PDB file of C-alpha atoms in Angstrom:
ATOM      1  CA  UNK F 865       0.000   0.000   0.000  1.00 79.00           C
ATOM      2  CA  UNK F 866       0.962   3.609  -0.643  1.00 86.00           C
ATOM      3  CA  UNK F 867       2.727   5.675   2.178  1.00 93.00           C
ATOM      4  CA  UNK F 868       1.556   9.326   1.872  1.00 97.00           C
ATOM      5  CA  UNK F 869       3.028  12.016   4.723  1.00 97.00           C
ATOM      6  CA  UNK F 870       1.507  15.120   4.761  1.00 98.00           C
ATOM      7  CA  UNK F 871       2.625  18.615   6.410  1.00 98.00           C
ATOM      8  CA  UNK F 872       2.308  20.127   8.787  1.00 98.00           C
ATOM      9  CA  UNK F 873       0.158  17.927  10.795  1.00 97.00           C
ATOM     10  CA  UNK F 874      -1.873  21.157  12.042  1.00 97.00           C
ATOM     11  CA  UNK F 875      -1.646  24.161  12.297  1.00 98.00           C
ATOM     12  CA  UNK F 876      -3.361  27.862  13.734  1.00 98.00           C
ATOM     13  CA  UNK F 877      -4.092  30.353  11.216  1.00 97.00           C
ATOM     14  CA  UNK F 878      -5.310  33.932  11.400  1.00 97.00           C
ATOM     15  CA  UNK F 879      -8.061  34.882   8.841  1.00 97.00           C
ATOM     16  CA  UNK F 880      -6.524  36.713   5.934  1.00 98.00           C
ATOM     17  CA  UNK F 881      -2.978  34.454   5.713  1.00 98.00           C
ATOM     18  CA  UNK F 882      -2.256  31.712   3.378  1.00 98.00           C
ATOM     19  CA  UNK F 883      -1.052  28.054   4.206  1.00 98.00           C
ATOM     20  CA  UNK F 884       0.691  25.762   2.076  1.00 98.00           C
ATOM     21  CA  UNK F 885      -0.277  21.778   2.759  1.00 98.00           C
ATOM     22  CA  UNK F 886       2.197  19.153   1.447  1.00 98.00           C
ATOM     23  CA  UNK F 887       1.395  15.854   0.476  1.00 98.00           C
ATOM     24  CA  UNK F 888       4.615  13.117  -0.466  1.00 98.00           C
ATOM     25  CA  UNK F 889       3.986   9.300  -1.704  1.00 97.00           C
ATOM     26  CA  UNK F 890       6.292   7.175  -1.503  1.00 95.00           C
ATOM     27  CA  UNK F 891       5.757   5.697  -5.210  1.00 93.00           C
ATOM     28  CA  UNK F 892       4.720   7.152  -8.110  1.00 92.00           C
ATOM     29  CA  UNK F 893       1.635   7.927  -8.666  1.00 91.00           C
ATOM     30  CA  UNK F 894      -0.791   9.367 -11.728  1.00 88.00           C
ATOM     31  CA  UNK F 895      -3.748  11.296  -9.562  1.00 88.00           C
ATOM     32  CA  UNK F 896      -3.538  12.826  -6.334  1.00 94.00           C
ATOM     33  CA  UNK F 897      -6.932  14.250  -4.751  1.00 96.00           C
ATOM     34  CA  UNK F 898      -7.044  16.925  -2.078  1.00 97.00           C
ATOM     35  CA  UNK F 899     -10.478  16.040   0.246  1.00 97.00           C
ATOM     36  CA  UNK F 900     -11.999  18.537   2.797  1.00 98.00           C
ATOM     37  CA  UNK F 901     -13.871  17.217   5.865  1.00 97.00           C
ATOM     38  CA  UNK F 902     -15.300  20.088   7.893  1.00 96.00           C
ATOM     39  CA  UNK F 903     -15.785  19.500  11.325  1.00 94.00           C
ATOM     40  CA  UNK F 904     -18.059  16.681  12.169  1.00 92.00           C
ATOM     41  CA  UNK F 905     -19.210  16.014   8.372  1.00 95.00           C
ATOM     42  CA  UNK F 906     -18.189  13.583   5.713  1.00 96.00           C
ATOM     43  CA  UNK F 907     -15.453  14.414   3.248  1.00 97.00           C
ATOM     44  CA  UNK F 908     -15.810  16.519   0.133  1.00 96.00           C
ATOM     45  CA  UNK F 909     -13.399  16.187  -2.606  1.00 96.00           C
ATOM     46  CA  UNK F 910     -11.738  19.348  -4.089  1.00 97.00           C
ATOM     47  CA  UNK F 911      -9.613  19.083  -6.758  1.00 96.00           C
ATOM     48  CA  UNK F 912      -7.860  16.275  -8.322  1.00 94.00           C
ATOM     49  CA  UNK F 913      -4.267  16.995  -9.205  1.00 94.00           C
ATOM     50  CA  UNK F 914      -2.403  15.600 -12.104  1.00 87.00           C
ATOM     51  CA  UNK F 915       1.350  15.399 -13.130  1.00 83.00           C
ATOM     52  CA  UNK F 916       2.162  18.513 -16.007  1.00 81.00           C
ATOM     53  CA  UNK F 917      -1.666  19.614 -16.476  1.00 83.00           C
ATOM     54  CA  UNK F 918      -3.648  22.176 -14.526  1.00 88.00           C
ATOM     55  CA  UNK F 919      -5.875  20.588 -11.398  1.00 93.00           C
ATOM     56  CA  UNK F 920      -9.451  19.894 -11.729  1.00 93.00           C
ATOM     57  CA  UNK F 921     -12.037  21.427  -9.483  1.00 95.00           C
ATOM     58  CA  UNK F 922     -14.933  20.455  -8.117  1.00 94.00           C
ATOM     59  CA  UNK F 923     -17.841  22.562  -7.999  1.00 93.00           C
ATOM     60  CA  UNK F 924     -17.907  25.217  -5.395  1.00 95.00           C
ATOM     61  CA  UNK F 925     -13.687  25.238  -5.109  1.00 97.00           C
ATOM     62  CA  UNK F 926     -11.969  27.981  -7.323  1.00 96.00           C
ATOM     63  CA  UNK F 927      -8.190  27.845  -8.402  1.00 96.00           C
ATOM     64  CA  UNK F 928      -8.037  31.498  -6.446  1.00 97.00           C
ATOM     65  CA  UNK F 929      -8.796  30.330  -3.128  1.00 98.00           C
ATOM     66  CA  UNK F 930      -7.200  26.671  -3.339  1.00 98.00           C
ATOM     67  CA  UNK F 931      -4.204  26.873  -5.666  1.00 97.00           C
ATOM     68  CA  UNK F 932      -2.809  23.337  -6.387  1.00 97.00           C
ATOM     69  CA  UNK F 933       1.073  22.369  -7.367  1.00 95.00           C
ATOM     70  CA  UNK F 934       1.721  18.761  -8.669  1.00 94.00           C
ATOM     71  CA  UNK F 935       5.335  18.959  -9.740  1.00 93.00           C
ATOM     72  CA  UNK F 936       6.230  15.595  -9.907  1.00 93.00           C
ATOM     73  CA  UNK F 937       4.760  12.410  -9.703  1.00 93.00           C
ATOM     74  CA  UNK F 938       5.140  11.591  -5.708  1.00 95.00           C
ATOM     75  CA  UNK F 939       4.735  15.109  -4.719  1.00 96.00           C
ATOM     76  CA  UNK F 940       1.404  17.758  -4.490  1.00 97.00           C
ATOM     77  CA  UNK F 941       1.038  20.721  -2.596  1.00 97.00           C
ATOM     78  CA  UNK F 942      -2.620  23.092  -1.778  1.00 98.00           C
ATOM     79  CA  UNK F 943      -2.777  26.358  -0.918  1.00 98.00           C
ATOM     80  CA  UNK F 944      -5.792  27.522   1.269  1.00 98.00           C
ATOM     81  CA  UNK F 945      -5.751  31.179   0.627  1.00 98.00           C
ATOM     82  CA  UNK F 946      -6.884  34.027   2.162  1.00 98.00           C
ATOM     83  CA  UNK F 947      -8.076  32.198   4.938  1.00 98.00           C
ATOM     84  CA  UNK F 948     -11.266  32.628   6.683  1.00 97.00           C
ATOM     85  CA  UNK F 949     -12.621  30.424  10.006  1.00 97.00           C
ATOM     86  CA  UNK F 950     -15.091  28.762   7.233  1.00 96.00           C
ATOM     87  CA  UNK F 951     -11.763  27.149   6.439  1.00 98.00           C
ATOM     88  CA  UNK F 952     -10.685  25.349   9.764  1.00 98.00           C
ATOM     89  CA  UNK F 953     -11.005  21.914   8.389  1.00 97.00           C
ATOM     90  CA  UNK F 954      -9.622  18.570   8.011  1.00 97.00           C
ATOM     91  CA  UNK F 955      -7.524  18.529   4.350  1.00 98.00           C
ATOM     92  CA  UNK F 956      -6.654  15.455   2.668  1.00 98.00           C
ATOM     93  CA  UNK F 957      -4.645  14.193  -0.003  1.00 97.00           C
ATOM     94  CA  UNK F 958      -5.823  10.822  -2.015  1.00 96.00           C
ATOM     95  CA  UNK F 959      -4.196   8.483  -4.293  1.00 94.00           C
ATOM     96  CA  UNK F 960      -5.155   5.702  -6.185  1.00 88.00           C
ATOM     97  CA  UNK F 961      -3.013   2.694  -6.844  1.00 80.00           C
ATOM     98  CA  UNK F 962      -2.537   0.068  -9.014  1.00 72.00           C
ATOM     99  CA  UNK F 963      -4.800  -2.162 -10.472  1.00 75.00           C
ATOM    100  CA  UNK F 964      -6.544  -3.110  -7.189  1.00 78.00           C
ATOM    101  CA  UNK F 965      -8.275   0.719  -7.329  1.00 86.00           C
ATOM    102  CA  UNK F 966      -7.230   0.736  -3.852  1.00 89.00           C
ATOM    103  CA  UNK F 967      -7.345   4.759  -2.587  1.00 92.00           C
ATOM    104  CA  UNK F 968      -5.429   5.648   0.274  1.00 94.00           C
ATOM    105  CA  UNK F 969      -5.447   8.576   2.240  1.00 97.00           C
ATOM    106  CA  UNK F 970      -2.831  10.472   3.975  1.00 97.00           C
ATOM    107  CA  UNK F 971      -2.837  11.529   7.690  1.00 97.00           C
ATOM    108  CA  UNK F 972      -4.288  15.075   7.222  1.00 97.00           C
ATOM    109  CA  UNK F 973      -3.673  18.316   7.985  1.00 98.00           C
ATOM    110  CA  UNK F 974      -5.917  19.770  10.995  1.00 97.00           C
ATOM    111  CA  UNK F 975      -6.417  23.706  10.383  1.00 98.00           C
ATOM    112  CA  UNK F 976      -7.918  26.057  12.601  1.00 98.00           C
ATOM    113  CA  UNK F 977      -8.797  29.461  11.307  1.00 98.00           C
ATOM    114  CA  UNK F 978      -8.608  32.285  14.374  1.00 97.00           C
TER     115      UNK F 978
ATOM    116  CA  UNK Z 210     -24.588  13.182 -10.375  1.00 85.00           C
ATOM    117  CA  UNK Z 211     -23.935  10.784  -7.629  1.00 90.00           C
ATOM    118  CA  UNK Z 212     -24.984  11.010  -4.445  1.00 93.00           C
ATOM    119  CA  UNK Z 213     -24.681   8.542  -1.737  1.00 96.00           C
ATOM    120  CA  UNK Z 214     -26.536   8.147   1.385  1.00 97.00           C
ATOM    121  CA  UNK Z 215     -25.946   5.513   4.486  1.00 98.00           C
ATOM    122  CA  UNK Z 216     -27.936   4.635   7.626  1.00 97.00           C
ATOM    123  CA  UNK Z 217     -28.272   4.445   9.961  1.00 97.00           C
ATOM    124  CA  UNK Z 218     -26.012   8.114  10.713  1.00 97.00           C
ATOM    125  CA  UNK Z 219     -25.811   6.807  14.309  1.00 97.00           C
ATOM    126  CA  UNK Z 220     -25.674   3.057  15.728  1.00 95.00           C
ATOM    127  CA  UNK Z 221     -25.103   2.297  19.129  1.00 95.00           C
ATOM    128  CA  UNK Z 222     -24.944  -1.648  19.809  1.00 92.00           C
ATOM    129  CA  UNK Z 223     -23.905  -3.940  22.291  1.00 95.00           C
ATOM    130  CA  UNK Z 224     -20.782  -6.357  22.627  1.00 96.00           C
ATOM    131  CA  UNK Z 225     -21.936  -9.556  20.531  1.00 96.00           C
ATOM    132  CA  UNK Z 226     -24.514  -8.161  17.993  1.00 96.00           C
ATOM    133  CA  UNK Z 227     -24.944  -8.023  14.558  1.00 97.00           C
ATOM    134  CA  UNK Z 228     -25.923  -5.105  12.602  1.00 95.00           C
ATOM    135  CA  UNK Z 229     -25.717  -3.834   9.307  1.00 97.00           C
ATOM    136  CA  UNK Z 230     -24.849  -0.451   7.607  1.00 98.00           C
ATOM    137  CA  UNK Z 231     -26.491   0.386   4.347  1.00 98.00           C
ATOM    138  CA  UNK Z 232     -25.077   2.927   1.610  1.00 97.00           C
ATOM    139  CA  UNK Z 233     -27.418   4.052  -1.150  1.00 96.00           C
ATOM    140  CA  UNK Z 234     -25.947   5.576  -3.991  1.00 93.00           C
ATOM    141  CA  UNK Z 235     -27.805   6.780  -6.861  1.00 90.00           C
ATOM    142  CA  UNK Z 236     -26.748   6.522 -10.232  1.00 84.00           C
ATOM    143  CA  UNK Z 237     -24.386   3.958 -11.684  1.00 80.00           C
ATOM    144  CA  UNK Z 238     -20.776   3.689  -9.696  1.00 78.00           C
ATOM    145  CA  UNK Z 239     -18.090   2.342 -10.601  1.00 76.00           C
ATOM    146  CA  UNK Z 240     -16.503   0.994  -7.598  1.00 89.00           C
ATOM    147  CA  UNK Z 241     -17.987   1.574  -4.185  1.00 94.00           C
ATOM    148  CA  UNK Z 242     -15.543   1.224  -1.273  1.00 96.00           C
ATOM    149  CA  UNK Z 243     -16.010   1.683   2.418  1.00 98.00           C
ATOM    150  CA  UNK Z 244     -13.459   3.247   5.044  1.00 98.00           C
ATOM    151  CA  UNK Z 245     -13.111   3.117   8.462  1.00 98.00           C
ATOM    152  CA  UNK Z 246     -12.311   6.188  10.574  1.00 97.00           C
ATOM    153  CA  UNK Z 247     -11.173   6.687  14.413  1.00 96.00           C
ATOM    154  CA  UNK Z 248     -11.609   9.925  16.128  1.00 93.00           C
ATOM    155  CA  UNK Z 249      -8.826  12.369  14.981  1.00 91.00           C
ATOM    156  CA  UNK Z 250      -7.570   9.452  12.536  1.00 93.00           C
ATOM    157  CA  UNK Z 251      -7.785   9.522   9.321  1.00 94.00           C
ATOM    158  CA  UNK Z 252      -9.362   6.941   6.917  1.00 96.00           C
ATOM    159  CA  UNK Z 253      -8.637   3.772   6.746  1.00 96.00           C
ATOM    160  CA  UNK Z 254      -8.962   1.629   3.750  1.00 95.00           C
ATOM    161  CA  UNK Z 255     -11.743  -1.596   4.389  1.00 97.00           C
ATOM    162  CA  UNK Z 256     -13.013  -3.181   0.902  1.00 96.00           C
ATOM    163  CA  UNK Z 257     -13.240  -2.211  -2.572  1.00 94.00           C
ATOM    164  CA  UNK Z 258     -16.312  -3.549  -3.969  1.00 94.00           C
ATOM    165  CA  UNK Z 259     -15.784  -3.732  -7.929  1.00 89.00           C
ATOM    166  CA  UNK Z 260     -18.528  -5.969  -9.659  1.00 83.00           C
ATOM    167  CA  UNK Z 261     -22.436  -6.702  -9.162  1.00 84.00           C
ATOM    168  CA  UNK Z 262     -22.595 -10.032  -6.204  1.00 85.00           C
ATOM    169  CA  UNK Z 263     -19.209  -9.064  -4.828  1.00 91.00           C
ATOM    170  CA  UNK Z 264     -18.634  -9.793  -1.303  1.00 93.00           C
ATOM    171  CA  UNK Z 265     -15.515  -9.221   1.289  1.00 96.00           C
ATOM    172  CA  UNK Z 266     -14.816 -10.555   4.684  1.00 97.00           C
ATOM    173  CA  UNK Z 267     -12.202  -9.368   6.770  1.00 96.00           C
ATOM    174  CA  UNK Z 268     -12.623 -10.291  10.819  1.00 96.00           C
ATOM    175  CA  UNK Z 269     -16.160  -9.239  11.921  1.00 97.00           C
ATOM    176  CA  UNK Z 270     -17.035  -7.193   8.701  1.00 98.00           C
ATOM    177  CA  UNK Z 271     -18.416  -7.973   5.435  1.00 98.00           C
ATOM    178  CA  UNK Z 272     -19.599  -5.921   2.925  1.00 98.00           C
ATOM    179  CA  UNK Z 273     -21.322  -6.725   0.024  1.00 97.00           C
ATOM    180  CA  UNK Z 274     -22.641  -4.761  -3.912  1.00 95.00           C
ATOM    181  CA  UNK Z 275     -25.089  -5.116  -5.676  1.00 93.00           C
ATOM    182  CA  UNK Z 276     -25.002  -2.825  -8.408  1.00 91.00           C
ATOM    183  CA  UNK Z 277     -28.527  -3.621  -9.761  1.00 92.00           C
ATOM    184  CA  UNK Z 278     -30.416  -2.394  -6.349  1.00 93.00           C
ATOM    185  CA  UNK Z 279     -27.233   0.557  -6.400  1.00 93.00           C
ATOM    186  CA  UNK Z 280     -26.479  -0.806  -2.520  1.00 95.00           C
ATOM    187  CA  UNK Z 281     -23.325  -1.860  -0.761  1.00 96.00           C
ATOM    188  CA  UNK Z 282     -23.978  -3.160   2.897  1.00 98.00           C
ATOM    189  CA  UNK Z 283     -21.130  -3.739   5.356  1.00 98.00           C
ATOM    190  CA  UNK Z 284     -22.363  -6.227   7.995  1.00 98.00           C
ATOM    191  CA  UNK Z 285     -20.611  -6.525  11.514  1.00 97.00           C
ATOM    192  CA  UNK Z 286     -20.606 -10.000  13.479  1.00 97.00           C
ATOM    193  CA  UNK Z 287     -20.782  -9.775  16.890  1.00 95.00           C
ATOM    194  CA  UNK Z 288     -19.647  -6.094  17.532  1.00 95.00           C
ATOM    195  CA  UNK Z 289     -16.545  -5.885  19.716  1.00 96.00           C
ATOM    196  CA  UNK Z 290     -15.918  -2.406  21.290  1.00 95.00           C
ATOM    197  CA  UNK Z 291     -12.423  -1.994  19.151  1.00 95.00           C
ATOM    198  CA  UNK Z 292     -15.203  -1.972  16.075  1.00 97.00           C
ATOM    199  CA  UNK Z 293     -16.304   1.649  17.440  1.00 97.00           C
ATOM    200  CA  UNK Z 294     -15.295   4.136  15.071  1.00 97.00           C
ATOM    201  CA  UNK Z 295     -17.138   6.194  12.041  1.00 97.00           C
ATOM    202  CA  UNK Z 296     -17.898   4.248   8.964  1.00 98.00           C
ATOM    203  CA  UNK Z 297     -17.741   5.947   5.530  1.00 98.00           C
ATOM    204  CA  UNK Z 298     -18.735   4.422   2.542  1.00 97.00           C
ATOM    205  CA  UNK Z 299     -18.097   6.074  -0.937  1.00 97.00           C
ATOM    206  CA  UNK Z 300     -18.852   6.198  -5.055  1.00 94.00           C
ATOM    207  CA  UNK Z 301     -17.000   6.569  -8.114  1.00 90.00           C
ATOM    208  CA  UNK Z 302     -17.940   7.993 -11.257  1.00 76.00           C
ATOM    209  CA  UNK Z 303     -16.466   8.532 -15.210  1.00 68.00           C
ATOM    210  CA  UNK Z 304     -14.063   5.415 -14.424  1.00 64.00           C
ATOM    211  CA  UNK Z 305     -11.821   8.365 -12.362  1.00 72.00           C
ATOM    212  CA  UNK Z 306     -10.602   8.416  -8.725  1.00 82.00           C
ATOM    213  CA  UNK Z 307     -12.861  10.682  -7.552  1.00 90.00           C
ATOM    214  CA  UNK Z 308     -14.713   9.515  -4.780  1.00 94.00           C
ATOM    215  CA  UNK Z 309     -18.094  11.051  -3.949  1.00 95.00           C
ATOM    216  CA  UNK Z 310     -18.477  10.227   0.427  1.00 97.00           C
ATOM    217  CA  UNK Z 311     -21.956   9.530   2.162  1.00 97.00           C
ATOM    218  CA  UNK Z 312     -22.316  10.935   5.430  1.00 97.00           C
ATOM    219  CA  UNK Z 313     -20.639   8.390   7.749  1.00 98.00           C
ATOM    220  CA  UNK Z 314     -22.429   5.896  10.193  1.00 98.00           C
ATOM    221  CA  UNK Z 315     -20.552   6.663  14.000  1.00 97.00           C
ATOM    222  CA  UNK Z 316     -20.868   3.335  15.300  1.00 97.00           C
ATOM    223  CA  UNK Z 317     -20.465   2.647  19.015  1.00 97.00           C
ATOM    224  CA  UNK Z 318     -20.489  -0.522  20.409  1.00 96.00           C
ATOM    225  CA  UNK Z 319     -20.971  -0.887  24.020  1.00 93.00           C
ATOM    226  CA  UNK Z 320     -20.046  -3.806  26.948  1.00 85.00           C
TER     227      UNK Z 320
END
């Protein structure tokens, strides 16, 4: 199964500022997905990130307010910008692997918006 | 546009029941698969369900698709209180990785 890190672990935001989340695999992989779960709900998924193209959106998430980097093919980073307490949230990265269609998720990043 | 939908959202049991979680999804999916999450956790992978009729066992769960009704089930065998934990079940469409989540069933299973 895939090993996926992701930083920071958490973190404490004020409104207005910008954090960047990293997500590493240890393999290479061809999609990446970057979930939300907002306290107490389910997860929502907000953009799926692929290797040399732009990421895809879901609706309701906007490029401007979650910026996505997929350099390589083990690496993915978001951006929650311009942060607002809306945002304090669970984020996720995803990937799928192999032929088993097996999705694993990394640890998550816990942010709290102040 | 899938959606998909479990109940119960809440099950409390006792030690040595059975019970079973249902997950709804409404059009055609691909795969359905069902993850198991602890309190400040994150997921954790259970089954993949890929064809109509198939079924998985792993200790005290099984789930189960059938693609024709569009309903997975994941049964529990005489609940332990390790089994306690939320239980997410979730839809693919467009042969992508995209999963589309229900709401979660918080299962708590009590001596």
């Amino acid at each position: 199964s895939a090993v996926i890190s992701q930083k920071p672990s958490r973190d404490i935001c004020q409104r207005g500022t910008s954090l960047t989340i990293q997500c590493q695999v240890d393999s290479q992989v061809t999609m990446m997905f970057w979930y939300r779960q907002q306290p107490g709900q389910s997860l929502t998924l907000i953009a799926t990130a692929n290797q040399g193209s732009e990421a895809t959106y879901e609706s309701g998430f906007v490029i401007d307010k979650f910026p996505i980097s997929r350099p390589n093919l083990t690496f993915s980073t978001l951006t929650v910008s311009n942060m607002s307490p809306e945002d304090s949230s669970i984020y996720l990265c995803s990937v799928e692997q192999g032929l088993s269609y097996e999705q694993y998720f990394g640890p998550g990043t816990r942010l709290t918006v102040t | 546009e899938l959606k998909v939908e479990q109940n119960p959202l809440f099950l409390s049991m006792q030690e040595g029941k059975n019970y079973t979680i249902y997950c709804n999804y409404s059009t055609t999916s691909d795969r359905l698969y069902w993850y198991r999450q602890d309190p400040g956790k994150s997921l954790e992978s259970l089954f993949v369900l890929l064809s109509n009729g198939a079924v998985k066992q792993e200790g005290r769960l099984m789930a189960s698709l059938d693609t024709k009704a569009r309903l997975s089930t994941l049964h529990i065998t005489a609940a332990v209180h390790d089994l306690s934990a939320t239980y997410f079940c979730a839809g693919t469409y467009n042969q992508g990785g995209k999963l589309i989540f229900g709401q979660g069933t918080e299962l708590s299973v009590k001596p």
